[in-house]
Short mmCIF file of C-alpha atoms in Angstrom, two decimals:
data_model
loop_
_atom_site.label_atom_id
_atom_site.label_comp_id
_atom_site.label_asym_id
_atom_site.label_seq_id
_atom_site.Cartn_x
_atom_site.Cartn_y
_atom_site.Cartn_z
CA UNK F 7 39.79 -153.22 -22.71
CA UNK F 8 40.90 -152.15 -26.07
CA UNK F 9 41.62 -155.28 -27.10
CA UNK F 10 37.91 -156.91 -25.99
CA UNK F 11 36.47 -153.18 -27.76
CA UNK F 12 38.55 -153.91 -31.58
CA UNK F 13 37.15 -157.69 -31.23
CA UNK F 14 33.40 -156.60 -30.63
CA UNK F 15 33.77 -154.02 -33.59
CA UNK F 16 35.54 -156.63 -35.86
CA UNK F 17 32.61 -158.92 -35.08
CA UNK F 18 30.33 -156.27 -36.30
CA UNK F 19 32.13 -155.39 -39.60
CA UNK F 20 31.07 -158.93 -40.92
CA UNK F 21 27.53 -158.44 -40.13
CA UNK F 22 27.17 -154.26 -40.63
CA UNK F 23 26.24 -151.99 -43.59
CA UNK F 24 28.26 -149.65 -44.73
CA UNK F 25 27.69 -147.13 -43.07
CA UNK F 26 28.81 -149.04 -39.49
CA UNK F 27 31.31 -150.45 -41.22
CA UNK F 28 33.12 -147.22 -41.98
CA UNK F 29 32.42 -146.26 -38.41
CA UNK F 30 33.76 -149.30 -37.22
CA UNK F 31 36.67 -149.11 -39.48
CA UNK F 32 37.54 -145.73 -38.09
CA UNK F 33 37.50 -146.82 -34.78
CA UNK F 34 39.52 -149.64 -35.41
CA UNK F 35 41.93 -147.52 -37.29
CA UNK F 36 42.20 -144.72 -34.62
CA UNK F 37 42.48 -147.33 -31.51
CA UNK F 38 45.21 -149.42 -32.87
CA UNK F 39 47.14 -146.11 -34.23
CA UNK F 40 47.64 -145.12 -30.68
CA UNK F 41 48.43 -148.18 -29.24
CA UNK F 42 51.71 -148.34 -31.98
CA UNK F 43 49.72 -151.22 -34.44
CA UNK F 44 50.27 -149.63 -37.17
CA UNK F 45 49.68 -152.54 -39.62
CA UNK F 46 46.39 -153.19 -37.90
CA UNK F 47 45.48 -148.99 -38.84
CA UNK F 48 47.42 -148.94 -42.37
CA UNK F 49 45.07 -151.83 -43.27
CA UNK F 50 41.89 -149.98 -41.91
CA UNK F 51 43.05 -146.87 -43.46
CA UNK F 52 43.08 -148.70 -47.38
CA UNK F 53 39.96 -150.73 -46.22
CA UNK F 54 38.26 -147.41 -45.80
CA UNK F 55 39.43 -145.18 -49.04
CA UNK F 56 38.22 -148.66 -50.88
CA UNK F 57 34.88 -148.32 -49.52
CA UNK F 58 34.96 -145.17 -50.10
CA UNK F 59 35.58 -144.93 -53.74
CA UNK F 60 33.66 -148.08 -54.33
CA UNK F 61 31.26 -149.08 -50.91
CA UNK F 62 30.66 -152.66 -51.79
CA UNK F 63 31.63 -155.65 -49.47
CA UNK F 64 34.40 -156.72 -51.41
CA UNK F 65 37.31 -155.10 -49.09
CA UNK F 66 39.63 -157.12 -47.38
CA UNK F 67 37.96 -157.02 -43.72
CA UNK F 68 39.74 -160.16 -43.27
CA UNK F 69 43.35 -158.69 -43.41
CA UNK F 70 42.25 -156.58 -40.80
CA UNK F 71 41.11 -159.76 -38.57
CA UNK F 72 44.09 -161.63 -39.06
CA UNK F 73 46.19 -158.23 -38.71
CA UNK F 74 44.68 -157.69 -34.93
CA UNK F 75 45.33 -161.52 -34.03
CA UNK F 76 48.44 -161.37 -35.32
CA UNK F 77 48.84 -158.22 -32.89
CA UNK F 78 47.21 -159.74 -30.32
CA UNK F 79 49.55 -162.89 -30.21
CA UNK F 80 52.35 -160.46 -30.05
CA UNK F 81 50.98 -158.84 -26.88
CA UNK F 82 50.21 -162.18 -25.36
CA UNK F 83 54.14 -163.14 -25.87
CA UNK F 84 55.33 -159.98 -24.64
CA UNK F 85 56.54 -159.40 -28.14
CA UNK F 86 54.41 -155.82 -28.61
CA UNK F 87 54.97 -153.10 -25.43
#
């Protein structure tokens, strides 16, 4: 289920203001924090103080997509428990 949620919300940050960006970001950020991807969350984390300081769509939304797909590879191959 998570993973399904983070891909909906990923779609979204590519097509979102701001505003739902942040709120995706946050989500995002909080989700993968618990389930121990923390490179997924450190990225949302500096993805969000850059928008932030400077909201413009210039931060690195695709580290966070290839973060998560990285993750999600890892799950798949048993790699991530």
């Amino acid at each position: 289920m998570f993973l399904e949620e983070v891909d909906e919300a990923l779609g979204r940050l590519f097509r979102s203001d701001d505003g739902a960006i942040a709120k995706d970001l946050h989500f995002i950020k909080g989700s993968a924090l618990n389930i121990g991807l923390t490179e997924v969350s450190s990225i949302c984390r500096s993805v969000e103080t850059k928008l932030r300081e400077a909201p413009a769509r210039d931060a690195d939304l695709r580290a966070i997509q290839t973060a998560f797909h990285k993750a999600k590879l890892e799950f798949a191959s048993g790699a991530l428990e």
